[in-house]
Coordinates of C-alpha atoms in Angstrom, one line a residue:
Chain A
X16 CA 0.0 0.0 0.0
X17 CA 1.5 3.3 -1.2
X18 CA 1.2 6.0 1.4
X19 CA 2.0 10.0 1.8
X20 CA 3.0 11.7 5.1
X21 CA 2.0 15.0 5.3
X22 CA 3.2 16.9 8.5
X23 CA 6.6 15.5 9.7
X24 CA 6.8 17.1 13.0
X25 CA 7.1 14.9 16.1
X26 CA 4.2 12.8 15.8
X27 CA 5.1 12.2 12.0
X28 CA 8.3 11.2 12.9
X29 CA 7.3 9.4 15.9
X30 CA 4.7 7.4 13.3
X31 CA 7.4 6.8 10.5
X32 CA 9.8 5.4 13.3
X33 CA 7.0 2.9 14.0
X34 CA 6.0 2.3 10.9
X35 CA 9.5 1.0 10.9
X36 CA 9.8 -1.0 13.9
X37 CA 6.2 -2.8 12.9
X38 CA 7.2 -3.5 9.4
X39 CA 7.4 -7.1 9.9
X40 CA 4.8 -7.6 12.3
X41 CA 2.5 -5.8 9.7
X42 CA 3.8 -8.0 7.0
X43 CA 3.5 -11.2 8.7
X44 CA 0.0 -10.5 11.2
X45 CA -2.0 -8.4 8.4
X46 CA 0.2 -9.1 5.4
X47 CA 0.3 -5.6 4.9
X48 CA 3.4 -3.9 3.0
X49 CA 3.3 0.1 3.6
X50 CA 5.6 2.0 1.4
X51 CA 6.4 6.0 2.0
X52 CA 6.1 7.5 -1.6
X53 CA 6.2 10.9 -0.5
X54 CA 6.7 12.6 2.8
X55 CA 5.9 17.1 2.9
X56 CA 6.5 19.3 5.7
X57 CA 6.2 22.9 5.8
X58 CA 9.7 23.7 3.9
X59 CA 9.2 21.1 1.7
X60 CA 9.1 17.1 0.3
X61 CA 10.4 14.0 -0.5
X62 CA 8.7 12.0 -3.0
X63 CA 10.1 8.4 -4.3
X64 CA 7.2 6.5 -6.1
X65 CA 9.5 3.3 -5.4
X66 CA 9.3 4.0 -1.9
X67 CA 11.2 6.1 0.1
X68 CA 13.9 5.1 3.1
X69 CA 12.6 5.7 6.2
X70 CA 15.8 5.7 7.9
X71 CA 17.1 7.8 5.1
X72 CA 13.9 10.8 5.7
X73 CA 14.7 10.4 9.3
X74 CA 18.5 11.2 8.9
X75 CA 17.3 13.9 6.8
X76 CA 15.1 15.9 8.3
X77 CA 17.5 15.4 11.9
X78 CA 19.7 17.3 9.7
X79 CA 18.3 19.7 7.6
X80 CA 15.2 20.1 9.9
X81 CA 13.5 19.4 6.6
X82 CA 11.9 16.0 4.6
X83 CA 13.7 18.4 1.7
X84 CA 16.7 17.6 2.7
X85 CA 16.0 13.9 1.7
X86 CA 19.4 12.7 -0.8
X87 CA 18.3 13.3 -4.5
X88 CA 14.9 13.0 -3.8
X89 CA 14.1 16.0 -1.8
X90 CA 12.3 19.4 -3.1
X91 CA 12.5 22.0 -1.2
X92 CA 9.3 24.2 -1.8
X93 CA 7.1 21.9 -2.7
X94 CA 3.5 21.5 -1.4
X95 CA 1.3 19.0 0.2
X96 CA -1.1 19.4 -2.4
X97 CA 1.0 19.4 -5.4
X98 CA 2.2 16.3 -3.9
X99 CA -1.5 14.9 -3.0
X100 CA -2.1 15.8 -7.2
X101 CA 0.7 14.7 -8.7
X102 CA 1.9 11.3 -6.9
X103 CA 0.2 7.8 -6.8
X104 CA -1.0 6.5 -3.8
X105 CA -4.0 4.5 -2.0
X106 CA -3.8 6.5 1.3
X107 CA -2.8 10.0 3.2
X108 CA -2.0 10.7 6.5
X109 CA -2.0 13.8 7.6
X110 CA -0.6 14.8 10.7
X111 CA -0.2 18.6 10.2
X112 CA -0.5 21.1 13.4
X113 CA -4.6 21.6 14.8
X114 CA -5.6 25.5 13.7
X115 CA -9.1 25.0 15.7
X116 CA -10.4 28.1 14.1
X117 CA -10.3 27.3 10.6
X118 CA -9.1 23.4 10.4
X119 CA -6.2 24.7 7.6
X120 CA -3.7 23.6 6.5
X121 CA -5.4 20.2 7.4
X122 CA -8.8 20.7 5.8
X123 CA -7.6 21.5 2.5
X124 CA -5.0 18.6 2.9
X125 CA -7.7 16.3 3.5
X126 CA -10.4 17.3 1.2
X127 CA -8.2 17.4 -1.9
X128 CA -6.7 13.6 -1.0
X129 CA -10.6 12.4 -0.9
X130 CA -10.9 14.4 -4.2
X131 CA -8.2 12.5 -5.7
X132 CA -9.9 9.3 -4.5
X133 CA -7.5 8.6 -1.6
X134 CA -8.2 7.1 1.7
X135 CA -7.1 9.7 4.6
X136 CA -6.5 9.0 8.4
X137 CA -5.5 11.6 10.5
X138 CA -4.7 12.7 13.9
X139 CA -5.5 16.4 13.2
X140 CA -8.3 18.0 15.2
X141 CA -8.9 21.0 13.3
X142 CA -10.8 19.8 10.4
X143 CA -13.0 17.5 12.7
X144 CA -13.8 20.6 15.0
X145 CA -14.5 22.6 12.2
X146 CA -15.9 20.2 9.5
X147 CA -16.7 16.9 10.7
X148 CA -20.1 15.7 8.8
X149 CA -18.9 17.4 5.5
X150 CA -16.0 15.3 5.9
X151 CA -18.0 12.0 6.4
X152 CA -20.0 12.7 3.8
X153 CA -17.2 13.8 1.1
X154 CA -15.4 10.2 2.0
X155 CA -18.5 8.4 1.2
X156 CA -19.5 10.2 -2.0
X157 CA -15.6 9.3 -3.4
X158 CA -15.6 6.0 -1.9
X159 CA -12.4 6.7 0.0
X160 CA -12.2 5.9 4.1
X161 CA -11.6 8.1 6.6
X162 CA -10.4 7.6 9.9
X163 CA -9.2 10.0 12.6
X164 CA -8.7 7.6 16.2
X165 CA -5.4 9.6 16.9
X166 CA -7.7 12.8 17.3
X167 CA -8.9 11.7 20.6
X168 CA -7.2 10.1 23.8
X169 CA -3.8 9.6 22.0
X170 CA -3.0 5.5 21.9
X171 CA -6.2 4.8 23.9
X172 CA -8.8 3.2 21.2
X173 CA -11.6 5.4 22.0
X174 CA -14.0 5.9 19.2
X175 CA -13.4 2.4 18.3
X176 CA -14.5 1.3 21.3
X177 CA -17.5 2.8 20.9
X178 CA -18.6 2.1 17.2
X179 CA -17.4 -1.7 17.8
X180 CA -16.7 -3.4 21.1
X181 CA -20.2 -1.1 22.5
X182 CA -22.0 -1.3 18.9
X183 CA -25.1 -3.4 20.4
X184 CA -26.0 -1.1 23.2
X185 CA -27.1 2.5 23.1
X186 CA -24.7 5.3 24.4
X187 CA -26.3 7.3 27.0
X188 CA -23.3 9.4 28.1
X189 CA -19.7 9.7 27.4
X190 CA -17.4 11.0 30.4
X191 CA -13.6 12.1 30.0
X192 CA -10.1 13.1 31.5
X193 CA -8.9 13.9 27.6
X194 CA -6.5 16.4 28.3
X195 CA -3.0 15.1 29.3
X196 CA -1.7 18.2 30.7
X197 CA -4.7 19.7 32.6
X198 CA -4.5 16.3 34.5
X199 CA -0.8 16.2 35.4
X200 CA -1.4 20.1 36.9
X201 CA -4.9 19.4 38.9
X202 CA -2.7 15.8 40.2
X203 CA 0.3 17.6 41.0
X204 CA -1.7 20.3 42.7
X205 CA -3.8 17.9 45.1
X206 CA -0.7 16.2 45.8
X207 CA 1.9 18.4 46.1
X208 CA -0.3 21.6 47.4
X209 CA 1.5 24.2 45.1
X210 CA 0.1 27.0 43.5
X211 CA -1.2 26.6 40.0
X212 CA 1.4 28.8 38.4
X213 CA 4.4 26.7 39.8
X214 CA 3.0 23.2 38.7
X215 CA 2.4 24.7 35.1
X216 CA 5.9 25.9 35.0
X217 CA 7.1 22.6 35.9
X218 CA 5.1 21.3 33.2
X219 CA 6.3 23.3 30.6
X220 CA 9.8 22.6 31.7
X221 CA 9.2 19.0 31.6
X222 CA 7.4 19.1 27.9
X223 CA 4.0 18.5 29.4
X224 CA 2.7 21.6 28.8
X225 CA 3.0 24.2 25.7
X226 CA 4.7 27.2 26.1
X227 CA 1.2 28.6 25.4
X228 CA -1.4 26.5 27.3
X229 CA -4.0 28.2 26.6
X230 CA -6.0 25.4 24.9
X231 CA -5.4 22.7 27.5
X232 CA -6.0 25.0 30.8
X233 CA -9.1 27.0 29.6
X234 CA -10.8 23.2 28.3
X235 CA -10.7 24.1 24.9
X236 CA -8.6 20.9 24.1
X237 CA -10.9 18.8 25.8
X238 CA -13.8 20.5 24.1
X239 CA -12.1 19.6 20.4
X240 CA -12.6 15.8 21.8
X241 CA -16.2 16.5 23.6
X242 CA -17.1 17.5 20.1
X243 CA -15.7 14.8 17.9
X244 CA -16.9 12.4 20.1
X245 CA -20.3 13.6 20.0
X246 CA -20.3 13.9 16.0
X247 CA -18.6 10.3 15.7
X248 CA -20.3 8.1 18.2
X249 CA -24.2 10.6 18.9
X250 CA -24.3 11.2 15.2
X251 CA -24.1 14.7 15.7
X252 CA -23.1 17.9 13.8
X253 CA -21.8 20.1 17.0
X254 CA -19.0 22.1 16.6
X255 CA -17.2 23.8 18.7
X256 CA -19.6 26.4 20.0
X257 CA -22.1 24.1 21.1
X258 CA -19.9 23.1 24.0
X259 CA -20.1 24.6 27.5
X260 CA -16.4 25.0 28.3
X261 CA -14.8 26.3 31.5
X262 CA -11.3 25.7 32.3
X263 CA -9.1 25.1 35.3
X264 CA -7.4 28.5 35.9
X265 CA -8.8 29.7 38.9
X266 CA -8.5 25.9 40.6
X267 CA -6.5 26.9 43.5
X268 CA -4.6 24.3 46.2
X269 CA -7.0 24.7 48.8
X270 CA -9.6 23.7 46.9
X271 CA -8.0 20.7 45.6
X272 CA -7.3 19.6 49.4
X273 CA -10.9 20.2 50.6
X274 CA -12.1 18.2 47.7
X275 CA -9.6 15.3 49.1
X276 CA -11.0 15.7 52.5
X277 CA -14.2 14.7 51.6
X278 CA -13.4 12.2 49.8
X279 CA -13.0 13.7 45.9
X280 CA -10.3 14.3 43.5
X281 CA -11.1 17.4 41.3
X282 CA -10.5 16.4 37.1
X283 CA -11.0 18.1 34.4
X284 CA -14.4 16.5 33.1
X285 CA -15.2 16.9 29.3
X286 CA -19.0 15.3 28.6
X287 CA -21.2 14.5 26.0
X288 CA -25.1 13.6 25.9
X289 CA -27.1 13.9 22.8
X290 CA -28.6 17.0 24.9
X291 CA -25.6 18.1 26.5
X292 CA -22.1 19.2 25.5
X293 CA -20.1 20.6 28.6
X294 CA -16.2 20.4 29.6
X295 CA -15.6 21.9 33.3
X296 CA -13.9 20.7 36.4
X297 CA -16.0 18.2 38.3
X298 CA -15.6 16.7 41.8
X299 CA -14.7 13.2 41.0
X300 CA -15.1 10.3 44.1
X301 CA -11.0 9.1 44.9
X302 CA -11.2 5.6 43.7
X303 CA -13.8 6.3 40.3
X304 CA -12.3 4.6 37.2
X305 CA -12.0 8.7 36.2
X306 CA -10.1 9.6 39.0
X307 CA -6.9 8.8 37.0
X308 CA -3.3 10.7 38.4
X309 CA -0.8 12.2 36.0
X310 CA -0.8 12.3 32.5
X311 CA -3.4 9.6 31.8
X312 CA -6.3 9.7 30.0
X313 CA -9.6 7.9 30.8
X314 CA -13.3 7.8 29.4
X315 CA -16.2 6.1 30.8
X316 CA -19.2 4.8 27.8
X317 CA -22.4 4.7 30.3
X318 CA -24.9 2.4 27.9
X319 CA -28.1 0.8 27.9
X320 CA -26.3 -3.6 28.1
X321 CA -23.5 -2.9 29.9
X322 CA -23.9 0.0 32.1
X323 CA -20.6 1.7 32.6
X324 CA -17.3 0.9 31.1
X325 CA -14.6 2.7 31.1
X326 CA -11.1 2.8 28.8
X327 CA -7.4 4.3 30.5
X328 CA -3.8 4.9 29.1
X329 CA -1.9 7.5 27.3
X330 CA -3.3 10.5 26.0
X331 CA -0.1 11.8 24.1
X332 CA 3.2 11.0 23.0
X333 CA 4.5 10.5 19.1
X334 CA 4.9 6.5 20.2
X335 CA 2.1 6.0 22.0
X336 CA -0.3 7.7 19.4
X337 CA 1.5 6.1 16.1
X338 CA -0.4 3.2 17.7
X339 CA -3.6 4.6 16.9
X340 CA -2.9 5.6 13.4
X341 CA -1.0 2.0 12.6
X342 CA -4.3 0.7 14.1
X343 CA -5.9 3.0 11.6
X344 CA -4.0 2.1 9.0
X345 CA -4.6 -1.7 9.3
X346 CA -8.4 -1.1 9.6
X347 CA -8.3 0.7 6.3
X348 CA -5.9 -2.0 4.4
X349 CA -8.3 -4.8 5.7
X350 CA -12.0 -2.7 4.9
X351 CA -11.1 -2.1 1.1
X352 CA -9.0 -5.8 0.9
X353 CA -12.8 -6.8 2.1
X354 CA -14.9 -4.7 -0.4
X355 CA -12.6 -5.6 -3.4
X356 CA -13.2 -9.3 -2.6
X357 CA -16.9 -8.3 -2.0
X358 CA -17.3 -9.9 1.7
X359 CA -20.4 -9.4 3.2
X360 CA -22.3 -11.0 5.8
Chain B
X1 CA -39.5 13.5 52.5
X2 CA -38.8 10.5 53.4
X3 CA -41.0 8.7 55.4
X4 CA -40.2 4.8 57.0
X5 CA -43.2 4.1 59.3
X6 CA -43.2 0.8 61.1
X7 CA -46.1 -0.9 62.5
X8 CA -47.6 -4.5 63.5
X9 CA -50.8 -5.9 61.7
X10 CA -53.0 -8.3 62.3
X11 CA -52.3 -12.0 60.9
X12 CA -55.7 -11.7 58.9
X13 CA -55.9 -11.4 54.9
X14 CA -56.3 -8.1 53.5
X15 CA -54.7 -6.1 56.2
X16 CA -51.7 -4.8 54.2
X17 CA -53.7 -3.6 51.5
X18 CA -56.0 -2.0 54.3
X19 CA -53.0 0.3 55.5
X20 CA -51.8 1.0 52.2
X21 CA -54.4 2.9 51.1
X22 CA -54.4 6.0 52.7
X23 CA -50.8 6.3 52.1
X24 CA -51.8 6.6 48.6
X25 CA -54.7 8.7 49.0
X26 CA -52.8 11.3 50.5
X27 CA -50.4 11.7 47.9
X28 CA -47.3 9.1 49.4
X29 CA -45.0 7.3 46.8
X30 CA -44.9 4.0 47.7
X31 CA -41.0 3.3 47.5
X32 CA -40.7 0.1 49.2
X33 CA -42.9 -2.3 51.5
X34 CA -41.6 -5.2 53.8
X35 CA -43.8 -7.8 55.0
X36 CA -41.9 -9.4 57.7
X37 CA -44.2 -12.8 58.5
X38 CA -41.4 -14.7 59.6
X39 CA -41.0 -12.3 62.7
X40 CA -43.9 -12.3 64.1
X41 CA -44.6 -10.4 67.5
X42 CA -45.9 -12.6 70.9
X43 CA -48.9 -11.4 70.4
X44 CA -49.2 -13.2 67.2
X45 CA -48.8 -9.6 65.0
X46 CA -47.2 -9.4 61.9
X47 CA -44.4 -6.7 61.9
X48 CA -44.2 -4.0 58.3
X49 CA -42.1 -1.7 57.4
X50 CA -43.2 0.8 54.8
X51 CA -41.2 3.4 53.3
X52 CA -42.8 6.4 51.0
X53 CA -42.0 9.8 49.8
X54 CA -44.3 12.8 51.0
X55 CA -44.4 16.0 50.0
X56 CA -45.2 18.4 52.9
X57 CA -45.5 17.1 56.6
X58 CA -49.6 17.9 56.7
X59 CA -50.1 15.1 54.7
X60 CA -48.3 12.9 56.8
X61 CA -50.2 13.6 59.9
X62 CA -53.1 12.7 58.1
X63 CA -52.1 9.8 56.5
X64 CA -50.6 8.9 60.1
X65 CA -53.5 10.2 62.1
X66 CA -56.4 8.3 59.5
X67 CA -53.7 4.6 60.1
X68 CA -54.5 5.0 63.8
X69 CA -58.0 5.7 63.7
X70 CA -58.3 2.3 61.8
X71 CA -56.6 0.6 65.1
X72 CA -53.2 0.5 63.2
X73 CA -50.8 -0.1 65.8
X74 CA -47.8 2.0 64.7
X75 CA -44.1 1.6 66.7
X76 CA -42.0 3.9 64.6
X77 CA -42.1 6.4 62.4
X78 CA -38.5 7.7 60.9
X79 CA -38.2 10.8 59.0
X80 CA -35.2 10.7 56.6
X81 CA -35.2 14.4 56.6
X82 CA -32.0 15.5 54.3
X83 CA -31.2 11.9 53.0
X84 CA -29.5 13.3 50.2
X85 CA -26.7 14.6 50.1
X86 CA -24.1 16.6 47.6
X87 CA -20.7 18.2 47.9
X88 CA -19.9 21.5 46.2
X89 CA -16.6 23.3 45.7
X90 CA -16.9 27.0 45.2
X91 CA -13.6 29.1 44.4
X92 CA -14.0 33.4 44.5
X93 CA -14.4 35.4 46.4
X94 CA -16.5 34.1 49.1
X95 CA -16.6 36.2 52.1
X96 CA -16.7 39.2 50.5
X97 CA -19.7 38.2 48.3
X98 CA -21.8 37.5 51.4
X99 CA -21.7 33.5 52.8
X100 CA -24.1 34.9 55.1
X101 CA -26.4 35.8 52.3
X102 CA -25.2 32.7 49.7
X103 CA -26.3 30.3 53.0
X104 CA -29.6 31.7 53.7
X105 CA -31.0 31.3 50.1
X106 CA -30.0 28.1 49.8
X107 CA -31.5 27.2 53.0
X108 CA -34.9 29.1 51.9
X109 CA -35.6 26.3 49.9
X110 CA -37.9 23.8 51.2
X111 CA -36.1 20.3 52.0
X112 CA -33.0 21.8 51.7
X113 CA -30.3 22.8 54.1
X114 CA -26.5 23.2 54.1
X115 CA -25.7 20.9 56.6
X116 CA -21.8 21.4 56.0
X117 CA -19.3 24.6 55.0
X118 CA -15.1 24.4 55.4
X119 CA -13.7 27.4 54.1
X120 CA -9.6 28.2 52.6
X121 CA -8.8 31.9 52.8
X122 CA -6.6 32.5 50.0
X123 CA -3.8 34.8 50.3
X124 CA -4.7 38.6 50.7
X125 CA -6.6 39.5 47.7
X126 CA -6.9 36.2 46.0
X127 CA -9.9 34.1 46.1
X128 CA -10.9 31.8 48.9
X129 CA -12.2 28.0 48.2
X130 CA -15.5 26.7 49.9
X131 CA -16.8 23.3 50.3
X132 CA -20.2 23.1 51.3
X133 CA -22.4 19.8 51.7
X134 CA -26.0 20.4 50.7
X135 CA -28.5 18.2 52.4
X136 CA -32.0 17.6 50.8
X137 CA -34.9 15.4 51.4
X138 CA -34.5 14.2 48.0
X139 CA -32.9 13.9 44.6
X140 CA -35.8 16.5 43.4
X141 CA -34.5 18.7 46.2
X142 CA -31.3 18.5 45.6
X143 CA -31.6 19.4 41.8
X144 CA -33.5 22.5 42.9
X145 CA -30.5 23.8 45.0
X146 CA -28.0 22.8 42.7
X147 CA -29.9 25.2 40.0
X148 CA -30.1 27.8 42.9
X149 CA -26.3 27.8 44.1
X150 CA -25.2 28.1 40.4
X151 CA -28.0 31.6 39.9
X152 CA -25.8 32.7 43.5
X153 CA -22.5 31.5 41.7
X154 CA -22.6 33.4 38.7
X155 CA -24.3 36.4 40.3
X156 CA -21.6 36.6 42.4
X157 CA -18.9 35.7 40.4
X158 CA -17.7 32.0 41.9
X159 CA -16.6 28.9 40.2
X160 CA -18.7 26.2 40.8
X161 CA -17.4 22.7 41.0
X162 CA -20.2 20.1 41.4
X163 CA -19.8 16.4 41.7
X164 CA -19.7 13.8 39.0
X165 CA -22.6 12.0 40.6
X166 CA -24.7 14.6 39.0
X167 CA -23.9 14.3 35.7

């Protein structure tokens, strides 16, 4: 299967390093044979319709902090969709930056790969914020599949859980600590009893945080999630207006300490009801399957069969999430291997 | 409210269905009804626990008050007054919004009273972090004070931090 990279930041790389590592185990398991034809960044691309060397692009962009600066094979200048035109290939990833506003460069990327009649998966959040049913329904009118696991709760297989393992029962409610670094400050806080601005420093110095955190602290990363949950799993066409968002700024020590006195753990709740769209700090019993410490994420399915389960691990992390997209990228190789040899039940 | 009244009944058919009727007829909600035959007093009585929700306290005098005038023999009756109850986080500036004030129009509500309040003085200048426990007769109640507290809280300018249990 002939595939494009678009965005080789650290999640790109993080992916291509896996797609490395897994090579075999994709070959052997799914008998699946990935080849890199073309990788873009922002400076430029690579593009090797025999398949490019992953190593190689690695080296490369180390280097020359570009996939341009791939040996004999790299351009620098050229676009993403010049290369999404011009090169043949079954499938795009695109793992460019989230711009939650307008869903660009991402949106474009992804429409024009569906356009050229290419399946896309991708990690990015933007487009899905901004354009989620559009998308659907551009994918099924070209016959290309989409997929977009990555988007939410990093490595942990949320969406899939839902639309699969929980496809016989109804889903009443879906409850979530989806934001890595609002977690790690609230569990830091209750435990260590500093002041929100030193345990958000520490963050940022550790990589946890952004050096702006504005969209984790004030929810509006969780709210991204709240609202491609809703669309994927409720069916819905929310953006992100529709959600009630208030963030964790003004969550002070003391609080967190009373909240442990009686008993609670205060987490960053994101939540989604086909009536109700709301991300805000909740009071959370120590000891819930939500009350998860540190960087973890965790999100509890309450359905009509089997009441409440709930799904933990790692929200972020190039590693952990390339294990979303390779999961992605197996479920797309085996759904068109199925329609060309026109399974069915 | 919550109402468990306990009382012995004759060991002859049709009793149970005899008491239960009023309860009804005066507006209780049946929640739960045990018929304990196996424990039967010396006197040969059968021992029954029921336990319904009520709206206002005049109608359970009456539906008390009609049970003894049938020659109900009633032991115990158990008010479960504030039953529910729910914690609440509010960060802001507490004090200086009036507590006092916050407090009393929570407590105006019928069935509802703040049973519990720990307070955090922030540093001079900086907000202060409450936690109050709000106890209500029922889940009705409880809803009603909830929607109250966050009217106060965003009046007044305080982050409210409810509990997952109501969600």
């Amino acid at each position: 299967m002939r595939i494009i990279l678009i965005g080789f930041g650290n999640l790109g790389k993080g992916f291509a390093r896996a797609l490395v590592e897994k090579a075999s185990h994709l070959r052997e398991t799914h008998g699946l044979r990935p080849v890199v034809v073309a990788a873009v960044d922002e400076f430029g691309a690579a593009v090797d319709e025999g398949g490019l060397d992953i190593q190689k692009l690695l080296r490369a962009a180390e280097r020359t902090n570009s996939v341009a600066g791939y040996p004999s094979r790299g351009v620098r200048g050229k676009t993403a969709l010049e290369v999404i035109e011009e090169v043949e290939a079954e499938l795009v990833f695109e793992l460019t930056p989230t711009n939650i506003k307008t869903g660009e460069p991402g949106l474009t990327h992804i429409k024009r790969a569906m356009m050229a009649g290419r399946h896309v998966i991708t990690s990015n959040k933007g487009p899905l914020v901004v354009a989620f049913r559009k998308l659907n329904e551009l994918a099924r009118k070209k016959g290309v599949e989409f997929r977009y696991s990555a988007s939410v709760g990093g490595s942990v297989p949320v969406i899939s859980l839902a639309k699969r393992m929980l496809a016989g029962n109804e889903i009443l409610s879906i409850r979530g600590v989806l934001n890595g670094t609002s977690n790690y400050i609230l569990t830091r806080m209750s435990m260590e009893g500093a002041p929100f601005d030193v345990v958000l420093r520490e963050a940022q110095e550790m990589g946890i945080a952004e050096k702006d955190p504005t969209l984790d602290i004030e929810g509006i990363d969780t709210a991204c999630k709240i609202t491609i949950l809703a669309n994927a799993i409720f069916d819905m066409d929310a953006t992100l207006k529709d959600v009630k968002v208030t963030g964790i700024r003004r969550i002070r020590p003391e609080a967190a300490r009373l909240a442990q006195e009686a008993g609670y753990a205060i987490k960053l709740i994101g939540v989604a009801k086909r009536d109700l769209l709301e991300v805000g700090p909740k009071l959370v019993p120590i000891g819930h399957p939500l009350a998860v410490g540190g960087t973890l994420n965790a999100v509890t399915f309450q359905t009509d069969l089997a009441r409440e389960t709930t799904i933990t691990g790692f929200g972020a992390g190039p590693r952990e999430t390339s294990s979303a997209l390779l999961g992605d990228l197996i479920d797309v190789y085996t759904t068109i291997r199925g329609k060309r040899c026109g399974t069915s039940a | 409210m919550l109402v468990r009244v306990e009382m012995e009944l004759e060991d002859v058919p049709g009793q149970l269905v005899r008491v239960l009727e009023p309860i009804s007829r005066f507006g209780g909600n049946i929640q739960n009804v045990v018929h304990q035959r196996d424990k039967k007093t010396p006197l040969g009585r059968v021992p029954v626990t029921v336990i319904f929700d009520v709206g206002e306290r005049a109608r359970l005098n009456r539906i008390l008050a009609t049970l003894r005038n049938m020659g109900v023999r009633i032991t115990r009756v158990g008010e479960r007054e504030g039953m529910v109850k729910r914690t609440v986080l509010l960060i802001g500036h507490i004090i200086h919004t009036d507590i006092r004030d916050t407090i009393d129009r929570i407590n105006a509500l019928r069935g509802v009273r703040v049973s519990d309040l720990s307070l955090a003085m922030g540093a001079m200048g900086e907000e202060s972090s409450a936690r109050m426990t709000i106890a209500a007769d029922n889940e009705e109640c409880v809803r009603r004070a909830l929607q109250r507290l966050e009217g106060i809280a965003a009046e007044k300018k305080l982050l409210m931090i409810t509990s997952l249990e109501g969600t």
